[in-house]
PDB file of C-alpha atoms and ligand atoms in Angstrom:
ATOM      1  CA  MET X 209      93.571  37.306 142.713  1.00 81.00           C
ATOM      2  CA  SER X 210      90.092  36.333 141.515  1.00 85.00           C
ATOM      3  CA  VAL X 211      88.542  32.883 141.926  1.00 89.00           C
ATOM      4  CA  PRO X 212      88.075  31.180 138.546  1.00 94.00           C
ATOM      5  CA  ASN X 213      84.650  31.025 136.934  1.00 96.00           C
ATOM      6  CA  VAL X 214      84.222  27.984 134.647  1.00 96.00           C
ATOM      7  CA  ILE X 215      82.134  28.211 131.477  1.00 97.00           C
ATOM      8  CA  ILE X 216      81.737  25.105 129.342  1.00 97.00           C
ATOM      9  CA  HIS X 217      80.728  24.908 125.692  1.00 97.00           C
ATOM     10  CA  ARG X 218      79.742  21.792 123.781  1.00 97.00           C
ATOM     11  CA  ASP X 219      82.784  21.561 121.508  1.00 98.00           C
ATOM     12  CA  ALA X 220      85.891  23.407 120.293  1.00 98.00           C
ATOM     13  CA  ASP X 221      84.048  25.093 117.444  1.00 98.00           C
ATOM     14  CA  MET X 222      81.372  26.522 119.713  1.00 98.00           C
ATOM     15  CA  LEU X 223      84.050  27.498 122.248  1.00 98.00           C
ATOM     16  CA  ALA X 224      85.935  29.558 119.638  1.00 98.00           C
ATOM     17  CA  LYS X 225      82.709  31.251 118.519  1.00 98.00           C
ATOM     18  CA  ALA X 226      81.648  32.007 122.068  1.00 98.00           C
ATOM     19  CA  VAL X 227      85.047  33.371 123.089  1.00 98.00           C
ATOM     20  CA  ALA X 228      85.099  35.529 119.961  1.00 98.00           C
ATOM     21  CA  ALA X 229      81.736  37.006 120.932  1.00 98.00           C
ATOM     22  CA  ARG X 230      83.036  37.546 124.453  1.00 98.00           C
ATOM     23  CA  VAL X 231      86.137  39.376 123.169  1.00 98.00           C
ATOM     24  CA  ILE X 232      84.004  41.684 121.029  1.00 98.00           C
ATOM     25  CA  THR X 233      81.560  42.460 123.827  1.00 98.00           C
ATOM     26  CA  ARG X 234      84.236  42.955 126.478  1.00 98.00           C
ATOM     27  CA  THR X 235      86.363  45.180 124.220  1.00 98.00           C
ATOM     28  CA  VAL X 236      83.373  47.336 123.276  1.00 98.00           C
ATOM     29  CA  ASP X 237      82.414  47.667 126.948  1.00 98.00           C
ATOM     30  CA  VAL X 238      85.933  48.718 127.921  1.00 98.00           C
ATOM     31  CA  GLN X 239      86.296  51.159 125.027  1.00 98.00           C
ATOM     32  CA  SER X 240      82.940  52.755 125.817  1.00 98.00           C
ATOM     33  CA  GLY X 241      84.240  53.441 129.293  1.00 97.00           C
ATOM     34  CA  LYS X 242      87.770  54.669 128.678  1.00 96.00           C
ATOM     35  CA  GLY X 243      88.088  55.069 124.916  1.00 96.00           C
ATOM     36  CA  SER X 244      90.778  52.431 124.423  1.00 97.00           C
ATOM     37  CA  ALA X 245      91.413  48.811 125.400  1.00 98.00           C
ATOM     38  CA  SER X 246      94.286  46.350 125.660  1.00 98.00           C
ATOM     39  CA  LEU X 247      94.091  42.722 124.589  1.00 98.00           C
ATOM     40  CA  VAL X 248      96.781  40.068 124.963  1.00 98.00           C
ATOM     41  CA  LEU X 249      96.594  37.378 122.316  1.00 98.00           C
ATOM     42  CA  THR X 250      97.568  33.746 122.635  1.00 98.00           C
ATOM     43  CA  GLY X 251      98.833  31.315 120.061  1.00 97.00           C
ATOM     44  CA  GLY X 252      97.698  27.749 119.825  1.00 96.00           C
ATOM     45  CA  THR X 253      94.806  25.953 118.213  1.00 96.00           C
ATOM     46  CA  VAL X 254      91.816  27.488 119.972  1.00 97.00           C
ATOM     47  CA  GLY X 255      93.532  30.849 120.343  1.00 98.00           C
ATOM     48  CA  ILE X 256      93.907  31.302 116.608  1.00 98.00           C
ATOM     49  CA  ALA X 257      90.489  29.778 115.897  1.00 98.00           C
ATOM     50  CA  THR X 258      89.004  32.414 118.203  1.00 98.00           C
ATOM     51  CA  LEU X 259      90.698  35.205 116.237  1.00 98.00           C
ATOM     52  CA  ALA X 260      89.328  33.785 112.988  1.00 98.00           C
ATOM     53  CA  GLU X 261      85.832  33.779 114.510  1.00 98.00           C
ATOM     54  CA  ILE X 262      86.251  37.432 115.518  1.00 98.00           C
ATOM     55  CA  ALA X 263      87.216  38.250 111.922  1.00 98.00           C
ATOM     56  CA  ALA X 264      84.147  36.373 110.658  1.00 98.00           C
ATOM     57  CA  SER X 265      81.747  38.013 113.106  1.00 98.00           C
ATOM     58  CA  PRO X 266      79.223  40.547 111.732  1.00 98.00           C
ATOM     59  CA  ALA X 267      79.781  42.439 115.016  1.00 98.00           C
ATOM     60  CA  ARG X 268      83.568  42.658 114.710  1.00 98.00           C
ATOM     61  CA  ASP X 269      83.614  46.322 113.708  1.00 97.00           C
ATOM     62  CA  ALA X 270      81.760  47.284 116.843  1.00 98.00           C
ATOM     63  CA  ILE X 271      85.334  47.283 118.127  1.00 98.00           C
ATOM     64  CA  ASP X 272      87.177  50.562 117.549  1.00 98.00           C
ATOM     65  CA  TRP X 273      90.241  48.870 116.069  1.00 98.00           C
ATOM     66  CA  ARG X 274      92.258  52.113 115.995  1.00 98.00           C
ATOM     67  CA  ASN X 275      91.972  52.372 119.784  1.00 98.00           C
ATOM     68  CA  LEU X 276      93.029  48.862 120.689  1.00 98.00           C
ATOM     69  CA  ASP X 277      96.472  47.827 121.923  1.00 98.00           C
ATOM     70  CA  ILE X 278      97.360  44.292 120.872  1.00 98.00           C
ATOM     71  CA  TRP X 279     100.035  42.396 122.824  1.00 98.00           C
ATOM     72  CA  TRP X 280     101.159  38.779 122.949  1.00 98.00           C
ATOM     73  CA  GLY X 281     101.523  36.529 125.951  1.00 98.00           C
ATOM     74  CA  ASP X 282     104.299  34.625 124.252  1.00 98.00           C
ATOM     75  CA  GLU X 283     106.044  34.153 120.964  1.00 98.00           C
ATOM     76  CA  ARG X 284     108.167  31.561 119.338  1.00 98.00           C
ATOM     77  CA  PHE X 285     111.609  33.073 118.698  1.00 98.00           C
ATOM     78  CA  LEU X 286     111.436  32.700 114.920  1.00 98.00           C
ATOM     79  CA  PRO X 287     111.816  35.171 112.040  1.00 98.00           C
ATOM     80  CA  SER X 288     108.955  37.515 111.179  1.00 98.00           C
ATOM     81  CA  GLY X 289     106.506  35.762 108.875  1.00 98.00           C
ATOM     82  CA  HIS X 290     107.509  32.274 109.994  1.00 98.00           C
ATOM     83  CA  PRO X 291     104.374  30.057 109.954  1.00 98.00           C
ATOM     84  CA  GLU X 292     105.019  28.873 113.519  1.00 98.00           C
ATOM     85  CA  ARG X 293     105.052  32.376 115.003  1.00 98.00           C
ATOM     86  CA  ASN X 294     101.953  33.241 117.044  1.00 98.00           C
ATOM     87  CA  GLU X 295     102.027  36.648 115.344  1.00 98.00           C
ATOM     88  CA  THR X 296     101.796  35.049 111.892  1.00 98.00           C
ATOM     89  CA  GLY X 297      98.726  33.081 112.903  1.00 98.00           C
ATOM     90  CA  ALA X 298      97.108  36.158 114.429  1.00 98.00           C
ATOM     91  CA  ARG X 299      97.731  38.306 111.361  1.00 98.00           C
ATOM     92  CA  GLN X 300      96.376  35.678 108.982  1.00 98.00           C
ATOM     93  CA  ALA X 301      93.326  34.961 111.167  1.00 98.00           C
ATOM     94  CA  LEU X 302      92.418  38.524 112.188  1.00 98.00           C
ATOM     95  CA  LEU X 303      94.864  41.419 112.170  1.00 98.00           C
ATOM     96  CA  ASP X 304      95.246  41.568 108.367  1.00 98.00           C
ATOM     97  CA  HIS X 305      91.460  41.890 108.085  1.00 98.00           C
ATOM     98  CA  VAL X 306      90.774  44.772 110.470  1.00 98.00           C
ATOM     99  CA  ASP X 307      91.925  48.381 110.693  1.00 98.00           C
ATOM    100  CA  VAL X 308      94.313  48.121 113.625  1.00 98.00           C
ATOM    101  CA  ASP X 309      96.856  50.892 114.215  1.00 98.00           C
ATOM    102  CA  PRO X 310     100.207  49.241 113.376  1.00 98.00           C
ATOM    103  CA  ALA X 311     101.864  51.324 116.104  1.00 98.00           C
ATOM    104  CA  ARG X 312      99.586  49.643 118.648  1.00 98.00           C
ATOM    105  CA  VAL X 313     100.358  46.072 117.560  1.00 98.00           C
ATOM    106  CA  HIS X 314     103.194  45.187 119.934  1.00 98.00           C
ATOM    107  CA  VAL X 315     105.202  42.328 118.473  1.00 98.00           C
ATOM    108  CA  MET X 316     107.791  40.211 120.281  1.00 98.00           C
ATOM    109  CA  ARG X 317     110.761  40.410 117.904  1.00 98.00           C
ATOM    110  CA  GLY X 318     112.454  37.374 116.398  1.00 98.00           C
ATOM    111  CA  PRO X 319     116.084  36.706 115.414  1.00 98.00           C
ATOM    112  CA  ASP X 320     115.668  38.651 112.143  1.00 98.00           C
ATOM    113  CA  SER X 321     115.602  41.794 114.306  1.00 98.00           C
ATOM    114  CA  GLY X 322     119.296  41.189 115.037  1.00 98.00           C
ATOM    115  CA  MET X 323     118.476  40.689 118.714  1.00 98.00           C
ATOM    116  CA  THR X 324     119.132  37.643 120.845  1.00 98.00           C
ATOM    117  CA  ALA X 325     116.148  36.150 122.654  1.00 98.00           C
ATOM    118  CA  GLU X 326     117.282  37.903 125.839  1.00 98.00           C
ATOM    119  CA  GLU X 327     117.539  41.247 124.054  1.00 98.00           C
ATOM    120  CA  SER X 328     114.116  40.734 122.491  1.00 98.00           C
ATOM    121  CA  ALA X 329     112.628  39.991 125.914  1.00 98.00           C
ATOM    122  CA  GLU X 330     114.232  43.137 127.331  1.00 98.00           C
ATOM    123  CA  ALA X 331     112.974  45.207 124.409  1.00 98.00           C
ATOM    124  CA  TYR X 332     109.437  43.948 125.067  1.00 98.00           C
ATOM    125  CA  ALA X 333     109.810  44.714 128.752  1.00 98.00           C
ATOM    126  CA  ASP X 334     110.787  48.289 127.807  1.00 98.00           C
ATOM    127  CA  GLU X 335     107.700  48.552 125.583  1.00 98.00           C
ATOM    128  CA  LEU X 336     105.525  47.327 128.447  1.00 98.00           C
ATOM    129  CA  ARG X 337     107.131  49.829 130.827  1.00 98.00           C
ATOM    130  CA  ARG X 338     106.444  52.694 128.417  1.00 97.00           C
ATOM    131  CA  ALA X 339     102.822  51.632 128.111  1.00 97.00           C
ATOM    132  CA  ALA X 340     102.255  51.289 131.859  1.00 97.00           C
ATOM    133  CA  ARG X 341     100.432  54.096 133.648  1.00 95.00           C
ATOM    134  CA  PRO X 342     100.790  55.114 137.304  1.00 93.00           C
ATOM    135  CA  GLU X 343      97.529  53.403 138.212  1.00 91.00           C
ATOM    136  CA  ASP X 344      98.900  50.118 136.911  1.00 92.00           C
ATOM    137  CA  HIS X 345     101.343  50.060 139.854  1.00 90.00           C
ATOM    138  CA  GLY X 346     103.843  47.906 137.983  1.00 92.00           C
ATOM    139  CA  PRO X 347     106.212  47.477 135.035  1.00 94.00           C
ATOM    140  CA  ALA X 348     103.419  46.615 132.614  1.00 97.00           C
ATOM    141  CA  PRO X 349      99.877  47.720 131.808  1.00 97.00           C
ATOM    142  CA  SER X 350      96.999  46.083 133.679  1.00 98.00           C
ATOM    143  CA  PHE X 351      95.698  44.489 130.510  1.00 98.00           C
ATOM    144  CA  ASP X 352      91.938  44.521 130.101  1.00 98.00           C
ATOM    145  CA  VAL X 353      91.896  40.942 128.804  1.00 98.00           C
ATOM    146  CA  MET X 354      94.757  38.438 128.865  1.00 98.00           C
ATOM    147  CA  MET X 355      93.868  35.442 126.697  1.00 98.00           C
ATOM    148  CA  LEU X 356      95.866  32.281 127.408  1.00 98.00           C
ATOM    149  CA  GLY X 357      95.823  28.861 125.826  1.00 98.00           C
ATOM    150  CA  MET X 358      96.818  25.900 127.941  1.00 98.00           C
ATOM    151  CA  GLY X 359      98.976  22.944 127.032  1.00 97.00           C
ATOM    152  CA  PRO X 360      98.306  19.347 128.126  1.00 98.00           C
ATOM    153  CA  ASP X 361     101.119  19.848 130.661  1.00 98.00           C
ATOM    154  CA  GLY X 362      99.399  22.900 132.113  1.00 98.00           C
ATOM    155  CA  HIS X 363     101.688  25.444 130.459  1.00 98.00           C
ATOM    156  CA  VAL X 364     100.376  28.903 129.707  1.00 98.00           C
ATOM    157  CA  ALA X 365     102.115  31.357 127.396  1.00 98.00           C
ATOM    158  CA  SER X 366     105.595  29.773 127.250  1.00 98.00           C
ATOM    159  CA  LEU X 367     105.739  29.068 130.976  1.00 98.00           C
ATOM    160  CA  PHE X 368     106.326  25.329 131.249  1.00 98.00           C
ATOM    161  CA  PRO X 369     106.209  23.225 134.429  1.00 98.00           C
ATOM    162  CA  GLY X 370     109.328  23.395 136.561  1.00 96.00           C
ATOM    163  CA  MET X 371     111.190  25.807 134.300  1.00 96.00           C
ATOM    164  CA  PRO X 372     113.162  28.817 135.626  1.00 94.00           C
ATOM    165  CA  ALA X 373     110.818  31.312 133.916  1.00 94.00           C
ATOM    166  CA  LEU X 374     108.192  30.445 136.543  1.00 96.00           C
ATOM    167  CA  TYR X 375     110.389  31.936 139.272  1.00 95.00           C
ATOM    168  CA  GLU X 376     110.995  35.159 137.373  1.00 94.00           C
ATOM    169  CA  THR X 377     110.113  38.557 138.778  1.00 93.00           C
ATOM    170  CA  ARG X 378     111.014  40.336 135.536  1.00 97.00           C
ATOM    171  CA  PRO X 379     107.981  41.006 133.254  1.00 98.00           C
ATOM    172  CA  VAL X 380     109.304  39.233 130.152  1.00 98.00           C
ATOM    173  CA  VAL X 381     111.827  36.439 129.756  1.00 98.00           C
ATOM    174  CA  ALA X 382     113.571  34.408 127.106  1.00 98.00           C
ATOM    175  CA  VAL X 383     112.774  30.700 127.387  1.00 98.00           C
ATOM    176  CA  HIS X 384     115.298  28.119 126.219  1.00 98.00           C
ATOM    177  CA  GLY X 385     114.809  24.365 125.997  1.00 96.00           C
ATOM    178  CA  SER X 386     111.039  24.523 125.712  1.00 97.00           C
ATOM    179  CA  PRO X 387     109.678  20.958 125.848  1.00 97.00           C
ATOM    180  CA  LYS X 388     107.308  21.982 123.069  1.00 97.00           C
ATOM    181  CA  PRO X 389     109.067  23.022 119.842  1.00 97.00           C
ATOM    182  CA  PRO X 390     110.435  25.442 118.957  1.00 98.00           C
ATOM    183  CA  PRO X 391     112.872  25.425 121.855  1.00 98.00           C
ATOM    184  CA  THR X 392     113.451  29.185 122.128  1.00 98.00           C
ATOM    185  CA  ARG X 393     110.635  31.531 123.015  1.00 98.00           C
ATOM    186  CA  ILE X 394     109.719  34.850 124.605  1.00 98.00           C
ATOM    187  CA  SER X 395     107.121  34.869 127.368  1.00 98.00           C
ATOM    188  CA  LEU X 396     105.348  37.164 129.774  1.00 98.00           C
ATOM    189  CA  THR X 397     105.821  35.992 133.344  1.00 98.00           C
ATOM    190  CA  LEU X 398     103.300  35.212 136.073  1.00 98.00           C
ATOM    191  CA  PRO X 399     103.521  38.634 137.786  1.00 97.00           C
ATOM    192  CA  VAL X 400     102.494  40.368 134.544  1.00 98.00           C
ATOM    193  CA  ILE X 401      99.750  37.834 133.865  1.00 98.00           C
ATOM    194  CA  GLN X 402      98.434  38.332 137.392  1.00 97.00           C
ATOM    195  CA  GLY X 403      98.469  42.106 136.911  1.00 97.00           C
ATOM    196  CA  SER X 404      95.819  41.793 134.196  1.00 98.00           C
ATOM    197  CA  ARG X 405      92.288  42.882 134.996  1.00 98.00           C
ATOM    198  CA  GLU X 406      90.862  39.732 133.430  1.00 98.00           C
ATOM    199  CA  VAL X 407      92.580  36.437 132.588  1.00 98.00           C
ATOM    200  CA  TRP X 408      90.787  34.043 130.267  1.00 98.00           C
ATOM    201  CA  LEU X 409      92.176  30.507 129.993  1.00 98.00           C
ATOM    202  CA  ILE X 410      90.869  28.860 126.847  1.00 98.00           C
ATOM    203  CA  ALA X 411      91.183  25.096 126.395  1.00 98.00           C
ATOM    204  CA  ALA X 412      89.591  22.420 124.251  1.00 98.00           C
ATOM    205  CA  GLY X 413      90.095  18.685 123.920  1.00 98.00           C
ATOM    206  CA  GLU X 414      90.380  15.624 126.129  1.00 98.00           C
ATOM    207  CA  GLU X 415      94.145  15.980 126.281  1.00 98.00           C
ATOM    208  CA  LYS X 416      93.739  19.172 128.336  1.00 98.00           C
ATOM    209  CA  ALA X 417      91.280  17.708 130.876  1.00 98.00           C
ATOM    210  CA  GLY X 418      93.897  16.627 133.397  1.00 97.00           C
ATOM    211  CA  ALA X 419      95.693  19.971 133.309  1.00 97.00           C
ATOM    212  CA  VAL X 420      92.389  21.825 133.656  1.00 97.00           C
ATOM    213  CA  ARG X 421      91.485  19.809 136.751  1.00 97.00           C
ATOM    214  CA  LEU X 422      94.898  20.507 138.315  1.00 96.00           C
ATOM    215  CA  ALA X 423      94.763  24.190 137.350  1.00 97.00           C
ATOM    216  CA  LEU X 424      91.445  24.484 139.222  1.00 96.00           C
ATOM    217  CA  SER X 425      92.696  22.576 142.231  1.00 92.00           C
ATOM    218  CA  ASP X 426      95.214  23.725 144.822  1.00 85.00           C
ATOM    219  CA  SER X 427      98.179  22.742 142.625  1.00 88.00           C
ATOM    220  CA  GLY X 428     101.101  25.108 142.721  1.00 94.00           C
ATOM    221  CA  PRO X 429     102.005  27.133 139.624  1.00 96.00           C
ATOM    222  CA  MET X 430     105.477  25.642 139.529  1.00 96.00           C
ATOM    223  CA  GLN X 431     103.964  22.250 138.776  1.00 96.00           C
ATOM    224  CA  VAL X 432     100.913  23.585 136.896  1.00 97.00           C
ATOM    225  CA  PRO X 433     101.592  27.083 135.521  1.00 98.00           C
ATOM    226  CA  ALA X 434      97.909  27.516 134.633  1.00 98.00           C
ATOM    227  CA  ALA X 435      97.191  27.379 138.382  1.00 97.00           C
ATOM    228  CA  GLY X 436      98.984  30.724 138.672  1.00 97.00           C
ATOM    229  CA  ALA X 437      97.088  32.371 135.819  1.00 98.00           C
ATOM    230  CA  ARG X 438      94.621  34.529 137.706  1.00 97.00           C
ATOM    231  CA  GLY X 439      93.303  38.024 136.970  1.00 98.00           C
ATOM    232  CA  ARG X 440      93.012  40.866 139.449  1.00 97.00           C
ATOM    233  CA  GLN X 441      89.301  41.291 138.857  1.00 97.00           C
ATOM    234  CA  ARG X 442      88.182  38.177 136.958  1.00 98.00           C
ATOM    235  CA  THR X 443      89.446  34.753 135.897  1.00 98.00           C
ATOM    236  CA  LEU X 444      87.548  32.679 133.354  1.00 98.00           C
ATOM    237  CA  PHE X 445      88.158  29.100 132.361  1.00 98.00           C
ATOM    238  CA  LEU X 446      86.550  28.902 128.932  1.00 98.00           C
ATOM    239  CA  LEU X 447      86.380  25.231 128.027  1.00 98.00           C
ATOM    240  CA  ASP X 448      84.766  22.751 125.759  1.00 98.00           C
ATOM    241  CA  ARG X 449      83.066  19.691 127.248  1.00 97.00           C
ATOM    242  CA  ALA X 450      86.086  17.452 126.578  1.00 98.00           C
ATOM    243  CA  ALA X 451      88.556  19.719 128.368  1.00 98.00           C
ATOM    244  CA  ALA X 452      86.108  20.045 131.271  1.00 97.00           C
ATOM    245  CA  SER X 453      85.504  16.296 131.533  1.00 96.00           C
ATOM    246  CA  LYS X 454      87.614  15.812 134.674  1.00 96.00           C
ATOM    247  CA  ILE X 455      86.409  18.687 136.800  1.00 92.00           C
ATOM    248  CA  PRO X 456      83.659  18.308 139.424  1.00 77.00           C
ATOM    249  CA  SER X 457      80.227  19.336 138.090  1.00 74.00           C
ATOM    250  CA  SER X 458      80.040  21.745 141.034  1.00 73.00           C
ATOM    251  CA  LEU X 459      82.753  23.818 139.315  1.00 72.00           C
ATOM    252  CA  GLY X 460      81.042  24.337 136.000  1.00 67.00           C
ATOM    253  CA  ARG X 461      78.098  23.365 133.871  1.00 68.00           C
ATOM    254  CA  LEU X 462      77.436  23.251 130.160  1.00 69.00           C
ATOM    255  CA  SER X 463      76.410  26.664 128.860  1.00 73.00           C
ATOM    256  CA  SER X 464      74.113  25.112 126.270  1.00 63.00           C
ATOM    257  CA  PRO X 465      73.335  21.537 125.117  1.00 64.00           C
TER     258      PRO X 465
HETATM  259  O1  LIG A 261     103.077  26.702 122.056  1.00 75.25           O
HETATM  260  C1  LIG A 261     102.051  27.221 122.487  1.00 75.25           C
HETATM  261  O2  LIG A 261     101.077  26.426 123.039  1.00 75.25           O
HETATM  262  C2  LIG A 261     100.024  26.973 123.843  1.00 75.25           C
HETATM  263  C3  LIG A 261      98.841  26.024 123.808  1.00 75.25           C
HETATM  264  O3  LIG A 261      98.583  25.714 122.457  1.00 75.25           O
HETATM  265  P1  LIG A 261      97.385  24.687 122.081  1.00 75.25           P
HETATM  266  O4  LIG A 261      97.515  24.475 120.596  1.00 75.25           O
HETATM  267  O5  LIG A 261      97.591  23.436 122.881  1.00 75.25           O
HETATM  268  O6  LIG A 261      96.096  25.385 122.455  1.00 75.25           O
HETATM  269  C4  LIG A 261      99.643  28.371 123.379  1.00 75.25           C
HETATM  270  O7  LIG A 261      98.714  28.925 124.294  1.00 75.25           O
HETATM  271  C5  LIG A 261     100.894  29.250 123.289  1.00 75.25           C
HETATM  272  O8  LIG A 261     100.563  30.588 122.947  1.00 75.25           O
HETATM  273  C6  LIG A 261     101.792  28.664 122.244  1.00 75.25           C
HETATM  274  O9  LIG A 261     103.010  29.412 122.115  1.00 75.25           O
END
């Protein structure tokens, strides 16, 4: 797993803009090499703000939207269209404004599908298995970019400290009793996250500073799930100054005043 590289921006607004530019550039680079790309979206404040900045970017259509696979790292187990679903936020912020191939937007199904949370997790695991290629050496694609938000408790996706999902070897699990509402969710697990080529942890705000420091220290992922979020080739901590306020200056410096 790759050692994290910390990049700090002056505030949450600049962070969202900079991450949006990074998504566009990285996706174009990957597509120019192999024709398609895979991007895992995150929910949360900065995650959705980043998608809105992609939509607003004059460079957004440098991405070949028809050759992009969109996945989610987690989803709240709520009906399609529910305002608290990560998918709803992503569609409103970006996906409804670009020419994605609907067949390549891989949604984690909610209760309106008629499935239980466990069945929805298994269905997503099947979709991941079908998308995996031999060179991925696992039950899921080696995603080109896995975007993850981070909670103040160090959770990533819907992997919360001390919860059973952190011990899972299956690629996707149902989460019950989430400390952050809603209580029932679907989440990728650490093995799938760690199979990604690049993992980008995106965090803004003072309330994340403690978790960021622990995630960059030698904390275990059971206590600080973000400490287990590492990519095979690259791991980025993309932070604003407030979220970076408790890490040693040797670990990262402001990208611009
Ligand atoms: O509930 C969730 O929270 C995390 C972090 O959200 P934030 O608003 O604190 O940035 C998010 O990454 C995750 O996708 C979401 O389901």
